[in-house]
Every structure is written in C-alpha cells, then in structure tokens.
mmCIF file of C-alpha atoms in Angstrom:
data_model
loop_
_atom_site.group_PDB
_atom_site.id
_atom_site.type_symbol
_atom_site.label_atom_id
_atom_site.label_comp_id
_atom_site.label_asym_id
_atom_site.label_seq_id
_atom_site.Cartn_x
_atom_site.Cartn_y
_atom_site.Cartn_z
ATOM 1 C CA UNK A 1 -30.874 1.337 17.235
ATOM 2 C CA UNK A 2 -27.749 3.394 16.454
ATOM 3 C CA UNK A 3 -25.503 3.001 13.592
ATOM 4 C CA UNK A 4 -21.955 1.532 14.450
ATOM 5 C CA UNK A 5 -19.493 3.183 14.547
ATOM 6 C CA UNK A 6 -17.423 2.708 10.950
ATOM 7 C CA UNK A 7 -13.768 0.937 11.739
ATOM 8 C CA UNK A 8 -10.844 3.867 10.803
ATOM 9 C CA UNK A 9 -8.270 1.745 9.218
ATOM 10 C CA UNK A 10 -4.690 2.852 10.174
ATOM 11 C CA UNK A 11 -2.729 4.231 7.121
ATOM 12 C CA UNK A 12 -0.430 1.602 5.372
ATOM 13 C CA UNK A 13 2.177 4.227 5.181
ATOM 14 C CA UNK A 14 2.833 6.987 7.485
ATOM 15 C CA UNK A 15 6.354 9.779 7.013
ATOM 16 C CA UNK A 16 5.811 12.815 9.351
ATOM 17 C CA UNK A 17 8.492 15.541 9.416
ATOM 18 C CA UNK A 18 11.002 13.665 6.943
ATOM 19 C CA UNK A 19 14.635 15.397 6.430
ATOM 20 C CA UNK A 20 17.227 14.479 4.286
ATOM 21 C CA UNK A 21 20.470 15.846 3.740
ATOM 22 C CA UNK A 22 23.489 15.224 1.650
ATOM 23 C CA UNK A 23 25.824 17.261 3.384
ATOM 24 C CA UNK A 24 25.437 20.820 2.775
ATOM 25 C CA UNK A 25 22.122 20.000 0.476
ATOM 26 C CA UNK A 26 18.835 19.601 2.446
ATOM 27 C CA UNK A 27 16.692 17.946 -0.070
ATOM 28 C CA UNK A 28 13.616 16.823 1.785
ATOM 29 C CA UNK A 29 12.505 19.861 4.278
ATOM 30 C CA UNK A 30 9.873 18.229 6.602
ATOM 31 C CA UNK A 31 7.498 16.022 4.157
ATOM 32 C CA UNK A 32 4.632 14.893 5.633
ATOM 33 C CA UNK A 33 2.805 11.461 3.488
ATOM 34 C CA UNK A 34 0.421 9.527 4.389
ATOM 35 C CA UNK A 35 -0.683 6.380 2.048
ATOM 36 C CA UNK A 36 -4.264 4.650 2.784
ATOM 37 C CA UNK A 37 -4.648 0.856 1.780
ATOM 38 C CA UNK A 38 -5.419 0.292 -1.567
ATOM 39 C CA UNK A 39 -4.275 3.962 -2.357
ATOM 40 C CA UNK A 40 -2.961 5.095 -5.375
ATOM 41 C CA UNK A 41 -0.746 7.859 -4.542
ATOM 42 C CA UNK A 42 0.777 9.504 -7.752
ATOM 43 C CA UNK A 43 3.876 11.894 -6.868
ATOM 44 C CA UNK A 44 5.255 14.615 -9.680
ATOM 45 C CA UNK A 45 7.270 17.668 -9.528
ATOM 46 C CA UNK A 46 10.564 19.181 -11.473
ATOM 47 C CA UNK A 47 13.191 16.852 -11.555
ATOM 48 C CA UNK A 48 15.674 17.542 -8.341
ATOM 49 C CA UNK A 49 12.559 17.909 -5.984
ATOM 50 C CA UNK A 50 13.284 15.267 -4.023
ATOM 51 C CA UNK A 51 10.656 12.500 -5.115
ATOM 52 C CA UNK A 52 13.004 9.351 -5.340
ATOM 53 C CA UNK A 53 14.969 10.264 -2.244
ATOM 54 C CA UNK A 54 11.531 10.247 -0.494
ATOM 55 C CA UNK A 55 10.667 7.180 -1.828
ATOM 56 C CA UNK A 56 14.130 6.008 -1.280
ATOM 57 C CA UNK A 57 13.362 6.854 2.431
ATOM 58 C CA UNK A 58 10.111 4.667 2.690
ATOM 59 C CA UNK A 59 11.858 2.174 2.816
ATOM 60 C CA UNK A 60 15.369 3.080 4.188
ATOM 61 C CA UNK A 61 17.407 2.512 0.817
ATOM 62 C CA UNK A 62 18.253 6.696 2.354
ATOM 63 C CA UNK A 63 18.083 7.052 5.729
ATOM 64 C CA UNK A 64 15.970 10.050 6.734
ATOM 65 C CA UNK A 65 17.518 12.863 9.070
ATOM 66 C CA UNK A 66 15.114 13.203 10.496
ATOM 67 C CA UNK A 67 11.648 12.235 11.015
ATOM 68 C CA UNK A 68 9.390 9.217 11.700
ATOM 69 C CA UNK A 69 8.461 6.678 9.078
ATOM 70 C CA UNK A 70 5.857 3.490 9.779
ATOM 71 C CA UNK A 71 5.146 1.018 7.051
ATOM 72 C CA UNK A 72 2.412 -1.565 7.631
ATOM 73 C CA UNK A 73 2.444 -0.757 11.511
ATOM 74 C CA UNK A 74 6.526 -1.370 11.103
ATOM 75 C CA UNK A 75 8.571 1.124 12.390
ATOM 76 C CA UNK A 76 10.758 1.594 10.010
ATOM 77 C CA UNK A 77 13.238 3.998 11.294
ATOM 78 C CA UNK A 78 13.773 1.940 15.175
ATOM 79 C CA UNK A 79 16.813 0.629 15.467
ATOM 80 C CA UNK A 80 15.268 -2.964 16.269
ATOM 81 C CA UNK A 81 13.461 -3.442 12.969
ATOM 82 C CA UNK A 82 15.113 -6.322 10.824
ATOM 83 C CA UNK A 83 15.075 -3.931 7.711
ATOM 84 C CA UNK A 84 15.564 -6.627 5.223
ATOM 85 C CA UNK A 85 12.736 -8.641 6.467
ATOM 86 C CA UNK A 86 10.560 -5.147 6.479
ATOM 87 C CA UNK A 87 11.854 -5.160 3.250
ATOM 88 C CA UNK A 88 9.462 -7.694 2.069
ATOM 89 C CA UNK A 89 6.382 -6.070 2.757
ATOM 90 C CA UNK A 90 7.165 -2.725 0.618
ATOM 91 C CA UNK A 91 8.362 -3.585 -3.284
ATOM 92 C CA UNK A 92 10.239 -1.114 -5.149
ATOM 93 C CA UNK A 93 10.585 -0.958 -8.906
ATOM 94 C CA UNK A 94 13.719 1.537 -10.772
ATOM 95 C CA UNK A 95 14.408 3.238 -13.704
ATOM 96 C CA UNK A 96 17.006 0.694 -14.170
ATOM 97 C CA UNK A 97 15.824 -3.006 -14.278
ATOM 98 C CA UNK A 98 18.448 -4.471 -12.251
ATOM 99 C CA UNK A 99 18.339 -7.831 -13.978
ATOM 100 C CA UNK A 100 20.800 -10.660 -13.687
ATOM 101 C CA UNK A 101 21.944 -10.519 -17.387
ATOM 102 C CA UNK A 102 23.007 -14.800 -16.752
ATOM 103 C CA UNK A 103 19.631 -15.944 -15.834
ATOM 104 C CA UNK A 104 16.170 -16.093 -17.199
ATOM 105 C CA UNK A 105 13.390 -13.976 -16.122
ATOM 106 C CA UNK A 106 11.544 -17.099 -14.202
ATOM 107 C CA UNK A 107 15.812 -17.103 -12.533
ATOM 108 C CA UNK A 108 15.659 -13.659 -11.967
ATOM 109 C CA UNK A 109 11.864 -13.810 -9.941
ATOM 110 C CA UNK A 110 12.264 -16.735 -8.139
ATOM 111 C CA UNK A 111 16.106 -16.112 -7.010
ATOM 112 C CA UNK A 112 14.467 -13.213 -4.053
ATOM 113 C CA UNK A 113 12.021 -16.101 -3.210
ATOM 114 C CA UNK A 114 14.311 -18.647 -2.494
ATOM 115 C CA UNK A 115 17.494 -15.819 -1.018
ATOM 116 C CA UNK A 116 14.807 -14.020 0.883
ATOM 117 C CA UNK A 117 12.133 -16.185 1.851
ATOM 118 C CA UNK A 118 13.984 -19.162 1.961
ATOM 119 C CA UNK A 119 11.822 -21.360 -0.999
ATOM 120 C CA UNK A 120 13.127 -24.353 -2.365
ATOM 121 C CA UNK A 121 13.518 -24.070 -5.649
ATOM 122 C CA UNK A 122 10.016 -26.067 -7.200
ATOM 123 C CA UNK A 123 8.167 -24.048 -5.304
ATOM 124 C CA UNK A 124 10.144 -20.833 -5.999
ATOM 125 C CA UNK A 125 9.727 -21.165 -9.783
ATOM 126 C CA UNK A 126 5.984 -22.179 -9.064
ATOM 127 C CA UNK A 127 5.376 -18.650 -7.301
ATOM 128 C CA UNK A 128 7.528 -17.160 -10.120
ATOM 129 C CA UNK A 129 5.956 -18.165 -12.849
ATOM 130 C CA UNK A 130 2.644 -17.175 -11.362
ATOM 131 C CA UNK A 131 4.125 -13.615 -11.043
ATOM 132 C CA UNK A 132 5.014 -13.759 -14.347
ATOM 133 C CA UNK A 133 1.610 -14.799 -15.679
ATOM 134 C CA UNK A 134 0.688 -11.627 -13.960
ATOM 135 C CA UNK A 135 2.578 -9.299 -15.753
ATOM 136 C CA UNK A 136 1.583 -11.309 -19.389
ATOM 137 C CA UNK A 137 5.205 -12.778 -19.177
ATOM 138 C CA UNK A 138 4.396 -16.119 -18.701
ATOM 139 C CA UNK A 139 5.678 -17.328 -22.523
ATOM 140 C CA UNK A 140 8.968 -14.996 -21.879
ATOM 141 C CA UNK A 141 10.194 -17.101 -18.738
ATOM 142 C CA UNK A 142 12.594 -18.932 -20.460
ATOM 143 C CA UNK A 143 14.099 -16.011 -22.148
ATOM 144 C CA UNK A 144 17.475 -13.793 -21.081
ATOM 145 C CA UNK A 145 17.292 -10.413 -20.374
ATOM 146 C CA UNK A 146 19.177 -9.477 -23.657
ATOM 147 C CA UNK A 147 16.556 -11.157 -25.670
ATOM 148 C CA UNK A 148 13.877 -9.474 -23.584
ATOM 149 C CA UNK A 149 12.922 -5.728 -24.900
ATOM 150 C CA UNK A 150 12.977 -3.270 -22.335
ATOM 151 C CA UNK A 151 9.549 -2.496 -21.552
ATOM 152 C CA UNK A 152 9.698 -6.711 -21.034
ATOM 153 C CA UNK A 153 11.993 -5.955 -18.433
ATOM 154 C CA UNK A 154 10.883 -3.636 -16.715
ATOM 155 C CA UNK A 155 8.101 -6.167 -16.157
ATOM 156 C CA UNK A 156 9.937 -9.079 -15.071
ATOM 157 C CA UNK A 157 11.438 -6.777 -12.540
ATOM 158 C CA UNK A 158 7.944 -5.451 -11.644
ATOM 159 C CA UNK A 159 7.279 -9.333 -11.732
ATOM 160 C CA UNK A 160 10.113 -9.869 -9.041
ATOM 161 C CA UNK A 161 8.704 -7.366 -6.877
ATOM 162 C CA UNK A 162 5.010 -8.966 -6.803
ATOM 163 C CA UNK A 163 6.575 -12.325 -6.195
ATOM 164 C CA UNK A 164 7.340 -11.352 -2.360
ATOM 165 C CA UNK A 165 3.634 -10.379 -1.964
ATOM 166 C CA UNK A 166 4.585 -7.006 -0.596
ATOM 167 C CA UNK A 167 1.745 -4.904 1.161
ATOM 168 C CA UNK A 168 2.881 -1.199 -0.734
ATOM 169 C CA UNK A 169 4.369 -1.364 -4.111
ATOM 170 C CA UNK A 170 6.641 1.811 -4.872
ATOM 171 C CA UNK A 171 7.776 2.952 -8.110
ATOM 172 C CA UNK A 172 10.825 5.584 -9.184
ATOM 173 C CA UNK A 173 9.940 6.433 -12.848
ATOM 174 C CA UNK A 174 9.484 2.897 -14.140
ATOM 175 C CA UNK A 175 8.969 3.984 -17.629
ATOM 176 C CA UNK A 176 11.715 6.565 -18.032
ATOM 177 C CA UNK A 177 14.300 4.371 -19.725
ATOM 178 C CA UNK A 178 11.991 2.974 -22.186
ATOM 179 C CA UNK A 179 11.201 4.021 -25.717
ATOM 180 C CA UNK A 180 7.613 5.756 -25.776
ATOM 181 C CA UNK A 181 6.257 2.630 -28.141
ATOM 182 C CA UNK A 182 7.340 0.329 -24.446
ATOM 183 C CA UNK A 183 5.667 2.320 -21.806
ATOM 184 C CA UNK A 184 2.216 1.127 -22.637
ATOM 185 C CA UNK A 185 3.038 -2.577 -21.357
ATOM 186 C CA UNK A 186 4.607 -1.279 -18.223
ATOM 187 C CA UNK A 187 1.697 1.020 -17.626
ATOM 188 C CA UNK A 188 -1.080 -1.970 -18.413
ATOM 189 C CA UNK A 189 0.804 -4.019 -15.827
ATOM 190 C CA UNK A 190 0.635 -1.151 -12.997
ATOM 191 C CA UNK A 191 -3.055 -0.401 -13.932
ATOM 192 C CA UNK A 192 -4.109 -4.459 -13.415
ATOM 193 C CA UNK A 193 -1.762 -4.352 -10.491
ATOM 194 C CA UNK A 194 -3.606 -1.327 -9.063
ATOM 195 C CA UNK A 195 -7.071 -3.209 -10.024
ATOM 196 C CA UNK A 196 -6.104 -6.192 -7.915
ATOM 197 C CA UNK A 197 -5.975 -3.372 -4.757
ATOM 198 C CA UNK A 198 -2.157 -3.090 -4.573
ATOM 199 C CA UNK A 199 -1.070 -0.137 -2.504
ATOM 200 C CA UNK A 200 1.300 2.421 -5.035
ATOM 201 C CA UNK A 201 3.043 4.800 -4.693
ATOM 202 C CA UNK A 202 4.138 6.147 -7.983
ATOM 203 C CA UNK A 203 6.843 8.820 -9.215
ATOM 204 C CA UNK A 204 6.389 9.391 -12.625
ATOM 205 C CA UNK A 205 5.956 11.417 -15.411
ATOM 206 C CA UNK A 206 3.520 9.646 -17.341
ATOM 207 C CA UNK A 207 0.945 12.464 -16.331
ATOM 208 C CA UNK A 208 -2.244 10.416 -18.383
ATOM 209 C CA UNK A 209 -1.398 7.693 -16.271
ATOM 210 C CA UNK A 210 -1.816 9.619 -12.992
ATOM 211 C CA UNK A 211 -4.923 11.181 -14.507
ATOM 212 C CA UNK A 212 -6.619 7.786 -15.439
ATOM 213 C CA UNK A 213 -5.615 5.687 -12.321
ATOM 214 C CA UNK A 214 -4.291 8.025 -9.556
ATOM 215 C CA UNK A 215 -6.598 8.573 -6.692
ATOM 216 C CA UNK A 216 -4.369 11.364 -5.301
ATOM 217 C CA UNK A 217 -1.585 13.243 -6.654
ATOM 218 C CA UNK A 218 0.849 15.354 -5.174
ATOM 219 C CA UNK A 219 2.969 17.903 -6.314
ATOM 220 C CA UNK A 220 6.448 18.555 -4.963
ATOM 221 C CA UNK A 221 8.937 21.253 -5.016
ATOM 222 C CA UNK A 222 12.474 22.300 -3.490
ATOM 223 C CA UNK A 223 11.664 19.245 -0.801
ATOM 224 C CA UNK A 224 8.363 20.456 0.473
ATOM 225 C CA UNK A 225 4.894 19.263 -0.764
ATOM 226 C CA UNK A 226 3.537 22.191 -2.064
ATOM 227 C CA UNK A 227 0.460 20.593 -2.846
ATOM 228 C CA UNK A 228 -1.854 17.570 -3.510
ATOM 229 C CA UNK A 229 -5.447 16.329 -4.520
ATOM 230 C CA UNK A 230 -7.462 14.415 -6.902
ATOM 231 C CA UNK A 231 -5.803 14.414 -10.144
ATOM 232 C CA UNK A 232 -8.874 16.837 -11.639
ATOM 233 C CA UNK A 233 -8.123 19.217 -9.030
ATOM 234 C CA UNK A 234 -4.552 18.760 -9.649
ATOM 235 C CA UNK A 235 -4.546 18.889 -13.303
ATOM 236 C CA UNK A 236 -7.754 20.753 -13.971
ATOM 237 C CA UNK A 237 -7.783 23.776 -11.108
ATOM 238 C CA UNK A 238 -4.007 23.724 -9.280
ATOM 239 C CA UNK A 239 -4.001 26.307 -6.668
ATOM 240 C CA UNK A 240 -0.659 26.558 -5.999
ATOM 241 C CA UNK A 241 1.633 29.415 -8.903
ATOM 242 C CA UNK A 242 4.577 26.216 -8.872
ATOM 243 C CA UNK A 243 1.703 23.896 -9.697
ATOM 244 C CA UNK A 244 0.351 25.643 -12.432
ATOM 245 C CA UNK A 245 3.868 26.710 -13.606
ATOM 246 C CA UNK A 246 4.811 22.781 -13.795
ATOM 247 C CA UNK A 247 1.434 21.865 -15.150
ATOM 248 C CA UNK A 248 1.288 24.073 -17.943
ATOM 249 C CA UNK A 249 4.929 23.246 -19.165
ATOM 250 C CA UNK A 250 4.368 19.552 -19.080
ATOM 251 C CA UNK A 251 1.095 19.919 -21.168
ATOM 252 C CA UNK A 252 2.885 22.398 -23.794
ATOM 253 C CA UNK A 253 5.150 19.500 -24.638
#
C-alpha cells in the first residue's frame, strides 16, 4: 500500500517581481513574498526600506509597477478584479487608528459591516460586538474614541478589521504611535489573533514580538529582501553584513 500523496496547499499570498516607483525613486526593486496559510510572516528593516509600500501593494492601496500579486487565488493586479470586494478578504491595520472621532467603537466596527457587506444594522452590531469581545473590548463599546486610550484604539480598529472575516490580516507598525506602557494590549490581541490561525503579515519593530510569535522573518533593505528565516536564524546567526548591522543596532538600544 503506498502512502498518498500529501495535498500542497497553494500560498494565501503570492508577489513575484514587485516594482514600485515614485517618480524618479524606485523603492521596491523586484520583491519576491510568498505567505502560507496560517503564516506568520514578520517583516523588519531600516526605516525607508520599503516595508509599508509593499504591504501597501498587497492589497493595491499602491499600485505596483510592476509585477504580479495573487491574494487568496484573487488576482489582485487584473484589471477585472472588484478591488473593494477583494478588499474584504485581506484586513489592514495603521499606525494611525483611523477612527470616526463621532461614533462609538461598536459604530466604528459595525459601520464597514453594514457599508461593505451590506448588514442591517442588529445584525451589524451583533458581529461587532463579537469582534470586540475578541479584542477584550467588549465593556468599551459604548465608549468614544477620545475616551478610549490609544492602545484601546488601536484595538477597536484591529477589531474593525476582524469584523469582515478577512482571510490575511496585514499590519504597518500597529504599535508605533503608542506609549511603550500600550503596546502590550495591542500585541496580546495579535498573539490570540495569530492563535486562532489568522494569516499576518506584520511590519514592526517590536523585535520580541517577532521572536516569540513569528514563524518567519524577513529582513529588507534599499527595496530588495536581503534576507529571511526563522526568527533564531534571523536574530541568533544573520548571514547577511546589513542583517547583522540592523540587528546589532536594534539590540544596543
């Protein structure tokens, strides 16, 4: 009796050969990423190394120069795809929190469930408040952004994001805007999101983070991918002289 023949799961995410350029500038030079399901793909490098725009690119808040980009067997880059419905399947979380300052954080989640998938409003605040609950915001649904600390937030908005059920979750330095005493909330939220099998990719420079819950990371440089691993091979034994330059000055600090 032979063994069967193990199912290869497509990649959730696939860029191959991604350019960008603002005019003169070519910030992404030919970045190749590919994201498994259930991955947790951490991204660092020196700021102005083009790790937002490539996120940014994922899912076409940039449009690439070049390249080809599928998300969730969407091609995301064909002139066909409804982008805003592709949308739905890939949530992204900023430095900034984007919150309507006029509405509560249960207002803020459920208003992309009932603009974008067309909920009534019962069953909008139902799936919002769920969303909440998962981000330990459940008691805070009531409350304003401006009576909301900014680590709280940060999590409603990571809370809007979950609410659409997307497939990949990305996320441009969530924590950067928050004072160091915040991050930990933000951080428990992405690690029990990450637990439930959410696909992440993450740009951040909350390197324990990437050590504890990454299961790759990759290091980028002048728009290239210079190189990428587990994070002890990353953090413990980089091979390339940029890595190690960028490692050692983080962990100086």
């Amino acid at each position: 009796m032979t063994a069967a023949t193990p199912i290869v799961q497509a990649p959730i995410v696939q860029a191959r050969g991604i350019h960008k350029h603002f005019g003169a500038l070519h910030v992404l030079k030919g970045v190749d990423l590919v994201v498994a399901e259930r991955e947790l793909v951490f991204v660092i490098g020196p700021s102005g190394s083009g790790k937002s725009t490539l996120l940014r690119c994922l899912n076409r808040l940039e449009d690439p120069s070049g390249g080809s980009i599928t998300v969730d067997g969407i091609d995301m880059l064909d002139r066909g795809t409804d982008i805003n419905k592709a949308r739905q399947r890939i949530g992204m979380v900023f430095q900034s929190f984007n919150l309507y300052p006029h509405m509560t954080a249960l207002g803020n989640v459920a208003l992309a469930l009932r603009k974008v998938l067309g909920l009534d409003r019962p069953a909008a605040e139902a799936r919002a408040r769920a969303a909440l609950e998962r981000v330990h915001l459940a008691d805070r649904a009531g409350h304003y952004p401006g009576q909301l600390s900014g680590g709280q937030q940060q999590r409603v908005a990571i809370a809007r994001a979950i609410a659409l059920e997307p497939r990949v979750m990305l996320f441009d330095e969530p924590t950067s805007a928050l004072d160091p005493e915040l991050v930990g909330g933000v951080l428990a939220a992405m690690r029990e999101l990450r637990e439930s099998g959410m696909t992440m990719v993450v740009v951040s420079h909350e390197m324990g983070f990437a050590k504890a819950a990454a299961d790759r990371v990759i290091f980028m440089d002048d728009g290239r991918i210079l190189e990428q691993g587990p994070p002890a091979a990353i953090f413990g034994n980089p091979q390339h002289e940029r890595t190690r330059a960028f490692i050692g000055q983080i962990e100086r600090h």
